[in-house]
mmCIF file of C-alpha atoms in Angstrom:
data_model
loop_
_atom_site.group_PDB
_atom_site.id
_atom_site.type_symbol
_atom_site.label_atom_id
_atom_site.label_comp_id
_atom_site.label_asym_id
_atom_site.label_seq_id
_atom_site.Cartn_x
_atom_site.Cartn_y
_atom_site.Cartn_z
ATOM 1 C CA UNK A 201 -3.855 2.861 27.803
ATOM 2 C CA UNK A 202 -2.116 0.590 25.117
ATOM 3 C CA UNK A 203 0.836 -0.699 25.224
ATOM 4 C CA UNK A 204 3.983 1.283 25.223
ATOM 5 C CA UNK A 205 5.304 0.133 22.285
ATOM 6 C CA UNK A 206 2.376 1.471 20.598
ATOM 7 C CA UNK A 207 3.038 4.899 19.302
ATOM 8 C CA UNK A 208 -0.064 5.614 17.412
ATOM 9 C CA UNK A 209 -2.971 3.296 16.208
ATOM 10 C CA UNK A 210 -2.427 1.637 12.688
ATOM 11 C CA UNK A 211 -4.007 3.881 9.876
ATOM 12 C CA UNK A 212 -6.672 2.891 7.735
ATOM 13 C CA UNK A 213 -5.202 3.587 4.946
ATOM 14 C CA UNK A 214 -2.367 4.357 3.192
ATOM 15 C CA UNK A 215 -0.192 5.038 0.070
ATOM 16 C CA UNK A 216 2.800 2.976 -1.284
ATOM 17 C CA UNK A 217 5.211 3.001 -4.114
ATOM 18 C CA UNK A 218 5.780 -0.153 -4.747
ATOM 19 C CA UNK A 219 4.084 -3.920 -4.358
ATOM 20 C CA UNK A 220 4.477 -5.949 -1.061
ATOM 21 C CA UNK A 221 7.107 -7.935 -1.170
ATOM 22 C CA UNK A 222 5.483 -10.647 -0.132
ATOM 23 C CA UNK A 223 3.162 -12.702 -2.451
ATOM 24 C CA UNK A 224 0.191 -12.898 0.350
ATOM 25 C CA UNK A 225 -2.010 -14.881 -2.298
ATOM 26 C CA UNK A 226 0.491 -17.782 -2.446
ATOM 27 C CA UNK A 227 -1.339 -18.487 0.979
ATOM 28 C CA UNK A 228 -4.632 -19.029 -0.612
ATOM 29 C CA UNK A 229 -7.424 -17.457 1.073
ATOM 30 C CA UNK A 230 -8.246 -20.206 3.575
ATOM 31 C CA UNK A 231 -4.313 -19.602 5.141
ATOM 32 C CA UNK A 232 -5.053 -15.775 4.544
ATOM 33 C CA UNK A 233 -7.920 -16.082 6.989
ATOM 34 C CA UNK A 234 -6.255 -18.024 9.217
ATOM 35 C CA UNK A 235 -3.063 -15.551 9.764
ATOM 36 C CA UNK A 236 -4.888 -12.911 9.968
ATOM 37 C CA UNK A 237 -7.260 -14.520 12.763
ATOM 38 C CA UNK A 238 -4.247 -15.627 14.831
ATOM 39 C CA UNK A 239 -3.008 -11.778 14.395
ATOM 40 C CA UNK A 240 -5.960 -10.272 15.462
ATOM 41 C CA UNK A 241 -5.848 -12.568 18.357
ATOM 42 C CA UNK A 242 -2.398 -12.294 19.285
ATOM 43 C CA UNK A 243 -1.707 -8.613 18.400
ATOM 44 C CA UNK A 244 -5.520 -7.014 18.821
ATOM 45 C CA UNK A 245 -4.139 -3.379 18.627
ATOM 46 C CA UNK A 246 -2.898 -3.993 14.989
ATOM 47 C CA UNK A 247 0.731 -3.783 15.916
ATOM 48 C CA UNK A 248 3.105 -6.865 16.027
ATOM 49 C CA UNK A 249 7.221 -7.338 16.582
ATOM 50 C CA UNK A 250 8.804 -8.036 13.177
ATOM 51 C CA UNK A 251 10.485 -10.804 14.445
ATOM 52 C CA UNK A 252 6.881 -12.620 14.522
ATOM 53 C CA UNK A 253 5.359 -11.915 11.839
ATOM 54 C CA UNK A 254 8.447 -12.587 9.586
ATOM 55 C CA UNK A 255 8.502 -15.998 11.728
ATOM 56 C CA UNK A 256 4.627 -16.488 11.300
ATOM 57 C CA UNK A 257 5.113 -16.276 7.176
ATOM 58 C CA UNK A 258 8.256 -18.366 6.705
ATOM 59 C CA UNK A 259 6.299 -21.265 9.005
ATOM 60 C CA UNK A 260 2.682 -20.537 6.508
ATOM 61 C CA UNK A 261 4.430 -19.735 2.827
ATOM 62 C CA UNK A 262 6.091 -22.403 0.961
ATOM 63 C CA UNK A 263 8.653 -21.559 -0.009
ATOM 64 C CA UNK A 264 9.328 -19.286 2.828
ATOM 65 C CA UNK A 265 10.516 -15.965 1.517
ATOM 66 C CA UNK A 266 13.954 -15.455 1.744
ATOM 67 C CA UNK A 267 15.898 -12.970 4.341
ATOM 68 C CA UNK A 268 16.236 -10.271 1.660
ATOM 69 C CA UNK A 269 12.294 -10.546 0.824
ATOM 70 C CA UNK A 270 11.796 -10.241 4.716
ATOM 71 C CA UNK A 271 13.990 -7.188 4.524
ATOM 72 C CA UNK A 272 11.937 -5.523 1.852
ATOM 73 C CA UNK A 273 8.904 -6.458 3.833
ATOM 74 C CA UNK A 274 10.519 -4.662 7.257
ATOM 75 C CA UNK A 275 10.858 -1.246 4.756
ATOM 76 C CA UNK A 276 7.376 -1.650 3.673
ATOM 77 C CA UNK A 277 5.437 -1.969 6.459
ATOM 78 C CA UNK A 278 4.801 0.911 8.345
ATOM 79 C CA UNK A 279 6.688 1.013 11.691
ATOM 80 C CA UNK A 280 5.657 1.714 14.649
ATOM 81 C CA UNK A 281 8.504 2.236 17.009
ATOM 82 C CA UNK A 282 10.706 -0.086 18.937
ATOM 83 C CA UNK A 283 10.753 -2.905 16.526
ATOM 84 C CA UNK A 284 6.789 -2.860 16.086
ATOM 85 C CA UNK A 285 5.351 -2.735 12.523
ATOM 86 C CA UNK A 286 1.415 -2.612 11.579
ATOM 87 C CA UNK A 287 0.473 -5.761 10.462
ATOM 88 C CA UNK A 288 -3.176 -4.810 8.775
ATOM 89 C CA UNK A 289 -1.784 -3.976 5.732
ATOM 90 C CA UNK A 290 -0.604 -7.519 4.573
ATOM 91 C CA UNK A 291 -4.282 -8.303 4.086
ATOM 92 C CA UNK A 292 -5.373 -4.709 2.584
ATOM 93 C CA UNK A 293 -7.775 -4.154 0.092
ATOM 94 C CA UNK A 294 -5.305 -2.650 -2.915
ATOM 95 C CA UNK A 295 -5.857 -0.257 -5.619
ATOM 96 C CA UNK A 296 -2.815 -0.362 -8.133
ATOM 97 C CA UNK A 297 -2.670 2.375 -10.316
ATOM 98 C CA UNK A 298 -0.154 1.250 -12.977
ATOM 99 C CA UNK A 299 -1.270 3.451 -15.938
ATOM 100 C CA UNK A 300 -1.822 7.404 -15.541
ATOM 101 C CA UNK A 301 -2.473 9.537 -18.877
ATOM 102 C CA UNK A 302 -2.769 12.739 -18.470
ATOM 103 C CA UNK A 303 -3.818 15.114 -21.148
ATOM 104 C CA UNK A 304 -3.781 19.113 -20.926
ATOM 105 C CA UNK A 305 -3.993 22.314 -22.457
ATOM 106 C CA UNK A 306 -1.244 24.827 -21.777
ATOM 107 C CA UNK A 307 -2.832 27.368 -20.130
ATOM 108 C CA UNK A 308 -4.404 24.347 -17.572
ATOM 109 C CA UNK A 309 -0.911 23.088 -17.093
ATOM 110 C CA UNK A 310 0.127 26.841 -16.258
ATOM 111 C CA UNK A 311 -3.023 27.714 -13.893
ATOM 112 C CA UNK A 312 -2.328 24.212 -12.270
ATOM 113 C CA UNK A 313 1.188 23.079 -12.181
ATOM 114 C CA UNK A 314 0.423 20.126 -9.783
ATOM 115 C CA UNK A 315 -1.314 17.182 -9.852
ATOM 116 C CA UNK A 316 -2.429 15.148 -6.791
ATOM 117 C CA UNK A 317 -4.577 11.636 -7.871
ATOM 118 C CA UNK A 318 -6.351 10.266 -5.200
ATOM 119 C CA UNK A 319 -8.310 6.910 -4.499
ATOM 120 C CA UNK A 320 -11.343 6.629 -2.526
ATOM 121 C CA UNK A 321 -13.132 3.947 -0.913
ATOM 122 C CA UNK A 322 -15.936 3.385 1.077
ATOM 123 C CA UNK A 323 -15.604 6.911 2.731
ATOM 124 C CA UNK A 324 -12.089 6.675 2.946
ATOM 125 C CA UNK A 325 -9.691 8.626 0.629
ATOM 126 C CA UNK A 326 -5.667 8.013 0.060
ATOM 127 C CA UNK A 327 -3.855 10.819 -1.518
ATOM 128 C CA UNK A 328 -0.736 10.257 -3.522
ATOM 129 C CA UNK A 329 2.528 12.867 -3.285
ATOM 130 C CA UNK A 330 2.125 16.397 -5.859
ATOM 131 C CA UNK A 331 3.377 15.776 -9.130
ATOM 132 C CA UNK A 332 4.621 18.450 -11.644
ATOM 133 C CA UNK A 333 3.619 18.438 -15.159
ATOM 134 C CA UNK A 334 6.003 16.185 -17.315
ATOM 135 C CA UNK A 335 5.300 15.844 -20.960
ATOM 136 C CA UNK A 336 6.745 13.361 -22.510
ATOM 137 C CA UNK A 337 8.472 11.175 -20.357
ATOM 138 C CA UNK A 338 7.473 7.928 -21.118
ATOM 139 C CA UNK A 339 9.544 6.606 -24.033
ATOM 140 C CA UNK A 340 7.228 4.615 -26.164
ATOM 141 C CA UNK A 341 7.246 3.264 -29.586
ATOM 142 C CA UNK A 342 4.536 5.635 -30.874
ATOM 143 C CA UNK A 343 4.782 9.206 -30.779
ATOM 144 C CA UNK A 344 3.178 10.945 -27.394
ATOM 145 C CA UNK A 345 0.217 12.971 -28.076
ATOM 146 C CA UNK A 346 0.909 16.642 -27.742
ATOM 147 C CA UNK A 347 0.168 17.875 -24.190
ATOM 148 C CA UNK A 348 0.126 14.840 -22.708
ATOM 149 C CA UNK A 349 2.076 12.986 -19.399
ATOM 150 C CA UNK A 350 2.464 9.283 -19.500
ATOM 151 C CA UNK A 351 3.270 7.057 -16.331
ATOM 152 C CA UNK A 352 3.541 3.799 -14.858
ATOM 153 C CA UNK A 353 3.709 4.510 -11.376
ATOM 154 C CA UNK A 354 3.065 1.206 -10.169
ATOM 155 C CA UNK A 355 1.147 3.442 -6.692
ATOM 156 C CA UNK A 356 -0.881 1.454 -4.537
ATOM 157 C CA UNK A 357 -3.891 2.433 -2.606
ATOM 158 C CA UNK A 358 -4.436 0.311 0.594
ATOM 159 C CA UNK A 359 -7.790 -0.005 2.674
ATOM 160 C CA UNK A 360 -7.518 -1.783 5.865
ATOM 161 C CA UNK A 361 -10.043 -4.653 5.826
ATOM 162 C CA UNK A 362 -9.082 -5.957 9.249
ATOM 163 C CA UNK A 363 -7.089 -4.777 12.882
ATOM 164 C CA UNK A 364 -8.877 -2.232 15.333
ATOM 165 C CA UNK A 365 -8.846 0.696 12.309
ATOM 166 C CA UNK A 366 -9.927 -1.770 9.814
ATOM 167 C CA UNK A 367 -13.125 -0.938 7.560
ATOM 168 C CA UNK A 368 -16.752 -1.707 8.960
ATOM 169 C CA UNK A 369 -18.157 -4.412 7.326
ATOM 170 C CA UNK A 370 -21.069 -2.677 6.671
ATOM 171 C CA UNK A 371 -18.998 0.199 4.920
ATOM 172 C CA UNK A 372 -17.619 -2.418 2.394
ATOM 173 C CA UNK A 373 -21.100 -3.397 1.401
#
């Protein structure tokens, strides 16, 4: 048995509105490698106390990221009960869809009022929330085409590369 802090073993995947808060990259991917060894060392079941990993990236980024970007970070990672938060998903594979046109017939609209994109990768699939049919609701300089839905969701795919759910290697091949 796991720990008890542990309510459920971090996902492989997983859907977000909005970009991490935290510019990972700045690390370079040497430092990248590095935080994410001492995590998987530290924290093997994927799950880690906020405290420490908001202390591990204000020690590795320069300049540390502020208490209000740490704050943002503690709402975007996924929680895990008792203070614990999955730490996998700072070094995620990400798909960012930030452009979605959408072009449809009436009668399609009307037999399917939904929409429902979805990303897949290497066997794994994350699916965004239902979306109605909105025509023109992206103000733009040109004119819309007729039938069509505009947005820029900014929705972000992540694949787990690393942690105890993280992708097989030889799946990313």
């Amino acid at each position: 048995a796991g720990p008890s802090h542990v309510q459920s073993p971090p996902a492989r995947v997983r859907a977000r509105q909005k970009d991490c808060p935290i510019d990972m990259s700045a690390l370079g991917v040497l430092r990248q490698g590095e935080l994410a060894s001492q995590l998987r060392q530290d924290f093997p079941d994927g799950i880690a106390p906020f405290h420490t990993l908001a202390t591990l990236l204000e020690r590795q980024i320069r300049p540390p990221p502020t208490r209000r970007k740490l704050d943002e970070l503690k709402r975007w990672l996924e929680p895990s009960g008792n203070g614990y938060f999955e730490w996998p998903m700072l070094f995620a594979f990400t798909v960012v869809i930030e452009r979605l046109v959408l072009t449809a017939r009436r009668d399609l609209r009307r037999a399917y009022p939904h929409i429902q994109i979805r990303v897949s990768f290497c066997h794994e699939e994350v699916s965004f929330k239902l979306l109605p049919w909105r025509l023109g609701v992206m103000p733009s300089i040109c004119t819309a085409q007729q039938n069509t839905m505009e947005l820029q969701p900014r929705w972000q795919a992540l694949f787990s590369l690393d942690g105890p759910n993280g992708l097989l290697p030889s799946d990313v091949r």
